[in-house]
């Protein structure tokens, strides 16, 4: 096998590899869609986070604006403290509302942010005061049964 | 400077506790063809490896051109090896390179010669062994004798001072054998090199070697010119030269007595 | 000493010996790795040696990698659809195929195929070179076989493996696409968008690449060492070749577990 032909083959090989990697990054992965670089961190307290996990998406009007950084349990107040990284490009007012939603009936859980009306914006280290817990299916069902029962009385 | 290019002094070598060599002394004079002979397994090839620095002696030393081989570091040994060419038992040609590239290999590795000079040199070396026409064959296409000659061309590629041959006649037909014999002698004289041959082929070696060492039981059992050895009265040398099946080298491997084995 | 103590002693002796042999071989392999690193500078100066080996290990493995990846992707698509449709979420098929390929099957199956295709040929080649004294001859010509033969093969393996794994994952995703979209009729937009929403570049794709680099190092070192260490006989070389496949496969699966647990916890 002469050298030039061999080099050409190896060149083609490497090129296919690079194309595949680019394909994985662009078409399969999320390198293009929501690439979050610089962030600021805020926290939010929840009574119940349901199945929320670190790295779960944080959405504003359905657009991914950040990710859950960490979830810890506060042993003094007995609630969960969730830290959220939000992309610097997106700003939210101080009185923003944080809800835990479920994508679809059995989907993963995410945090939805609903902007309030205040003029000052959230900054690094701030805390979102108004939160709504995750909907726990068992609670929902028992609530439903309870109201049904009370209606019939 | 002494007349010997290689001198081996009180050399012992072994694997673990078993000593293969027990105090060997040899001198290889410049410009001569010397042979090391002995039965199979007598450690002849090991002596070549000790000279080449591939093995370290248990005690004693090998001196090549005034330097003690085993005291050299890697670079020192590599410097010494550039003065040596070695022909391996079955040629040991690089199977993924053509005949031409095999002979060019040492030149490409150790010199910065331009391509056209390398080409001329390679063809010259191949011409010396009569295989200029086979330059672009691959090693698997060669016969045993041809492979040996290509390997010889590769061994002399850098005009070494010392050429070592490990069983150069093994497995060759009589014609190829005669060709190799002739090449060893003529190349040695043309290059002004020193040749060391490890072999057990009596007739060929006696026909052209200048000096012969017999190795047996880890020591030099006999030495001398072919003429002296032919006249030797030593039982071992007589047995070896005339290929007698029993003698100091016994026919039977050490075994318990017949009585014990056959339960008589 | 009665018979039982004797057999017991023999048993422990056997265990001890097999341990010490393994420890010895592991040490020798580590030494070889160290030598490779030392001589790498030498072999990088003549990059064409490494390129040549990339041809033999990488390009020659391309066909088996592409064909297997396509089938693995198609099977994942079929199996995934079969299970997911029970829960009414057959659009998630893209996520399933992509994540299983990028995180696990891409690096692991590529490495297993590599061990069988390229690893064995490396071992056999080096073993034969040793058996026919080519390595000795090279040493006698004052050329280090580690620099000339071993190191280029090592780097070729380390470079080829992540490339092959990327190709495997991409072709596998395409295989899954072929089954899911034109054949089963999953919506094309949902297929890709669900995939993109759930496959993270850093946590899934880069981690998969890291895995394949580690597997590349392990597979090539094992193949090279087995060849280098093989007894110079036909039987020795053939046994070394078998050992290459067995040891590499075990090493790949073991390392995969260790790496995955690090990546998930970290």
PDB file of C-alpha atoms in Angstrom, chain B residues 49 52 54 74 78 81-82 84 86 88-90 92-96 105-106 109-110 154 164 166, chain C residues 39 46 49 52-53 125 129 132-145 148-149 153:
ATOM      1  CA  UNK B  49      23.533 -12.042  22.716  1.00  0.00           C
ATOM      2  CA  UNK B  52      25.402  -7.620  21.621  1.00  0.00           C
ATOM      3  CA  UNK B  54      20.952  -8.113  24.942  1.00  0.00           C
ATOM      4  CA  UNK B  74      21.291   1.985  26.896  1.00  0.00           C
ATOM      5  CA  UNK B  78      23.217   1.250  21.122  1.00  0.00           C
ATOM      6  CA  UNK B  81      25.610  -2.106  18.295  1.00  0.00           C
ATOM      7  CA  UNK B  82      26.041   0.301  15.414  1.00  0.00           C
ATOM      8  CA  UNK B  84      27.825  -4.731  14.730  1.00  0.00           C
ATOM      9  CA  UNK B  86      23.940  -9.682  13.024  1.00  0.00           C
ATOM     10  CA  UNK B  88      19.681 -14.206  12.687  1.00  0.00           C
ATOM     11  CA  UNK B  89      18.967 -17.877  12.340  1.00  0.00           C
ATOM     12  CA  UNK B  90      16.055 -17.546   9.937  1.00  0.00           C
ATOM     13  CA  UNK B  92      14.410 -12.237  10.810  1.00  0.00           C
ATOM     14  CA  UNK B  93      13.447  -9.992   7.907  1.00  0.00           C
ATOM     15  CA  UNK B  94      10.732  -7.480   8.699  1.00  0.00           C
ATOM     16  CA  UNK B  95       7.757  -9.159   7.145  1.00  0.00           C
ATOM     17  CA  UNK B  96       5.837  -5.958   6.419  1.00  0.00           C
ATOM     18  CA  UNK B 105      16.010   0.107   7.295  1.00  0.00           C
ATOM     19  CA  UNK B 106      19.304   0.569   9.220  1.00  0.00           C
ATOM     20  CA  UNK B 109      17.214   4.772  11.113  1.00  0.00           C
ATOM     21  CA  UNK B 110      20.802   5.833  11.657  1.00  0.00           C
ATOM     22  CA  UNK B 154      20.865  -5.843   5.806  1.00  0.00           C
ATOM     23  CA  UNK B 164      27.814 -12.086  13.804  1.00  0.00           C
ATOM     24  CA  UNK B 166      23.656 -17.177  14.236  1.00  0.00           C
TER      25      UNK B 166
ATOM     26  CA  UNK C  39       9.518   6.536  23.694  1.00  0.00           C
ATOM     27  CA  UNK C  46       7.868  10.022  12.587  1.00  0.00           C
ATOM     28  CA  UNK C  49       4.359   5.223  11.476  1.00  0.00           C
ATOM     29  CA  UNK C  52       0.031   3.654   9.090  1.00  0.00           C
ATOM     30  CA  UNK C  53      -1.163   1.919  12.255  1.00  0.00           C
ATOM     31  CA  UNK C 125       1.532  -9.529  14.653  1.00  0.00           C
ATOM     32  CA  UNK C 129       7.575 -10.608  15.070  1.00  0.00           C
ATOM     33  CA  UNK C 132      10.705 -14.779  14.089  1.00  0.00           C
ATOM     34  CA  UNK C 133      13.299 -12.700  15.976  1.00  0.00           C
ATOM     35  CA  UNK C 134      12.318  -9.502  14.163  1.00  0.00           C
ATOM     36  CA  UNK C 135      12.203  -7.623  17.459  1.00  0.00           C
ATOM     37  CA  UNK C 136      15.605  -8.979  18.472  1.00  0.00           C
ATOM     38  CA  UNK C 137      17.017  -8.075  15.074  1.00  0.00           C
ATOM     39  CA  UNK C 138      15.727  -4.541  15.475  1.00  0.00           C
ATOM     40  CA  UNK C 139      17.356  -4.272  18.888  1.00  0.00           C
ATOM     41  CA  UNK C 140      20.635  -5.502  17.460  1.00  0.00           C
ATOM     42  CA  UNK C 141      20.392  -2.753  14.852  1.00  0.00           C
ATOM     43  CA  UNK C 142      20.296  -0.281  17.748  1.00  0.00           C
ATOM     44  CA  UNK C 143      16.656   0.590  17.054  1.00  0.00           C
ATOM     45  CA  UNK C 144      14.260   0.343  19.974  1.00  0.00           C
ATOM     46  CA  UNK C 145      11.295  -1.892  19.121  1.00  0.00           C
ATOM     47  CA  UNK C 148       9.482   1.758  16.260  1.00  0.00           C
ATOM     48  CA  UNK C 149       6.798  -0.936  16.722  1.00  0.00           C
ATOM     49  CA  UNK C 153       0.461   1.027  17.601  1.00  0.00           C
TER      50      UNK C 153
END
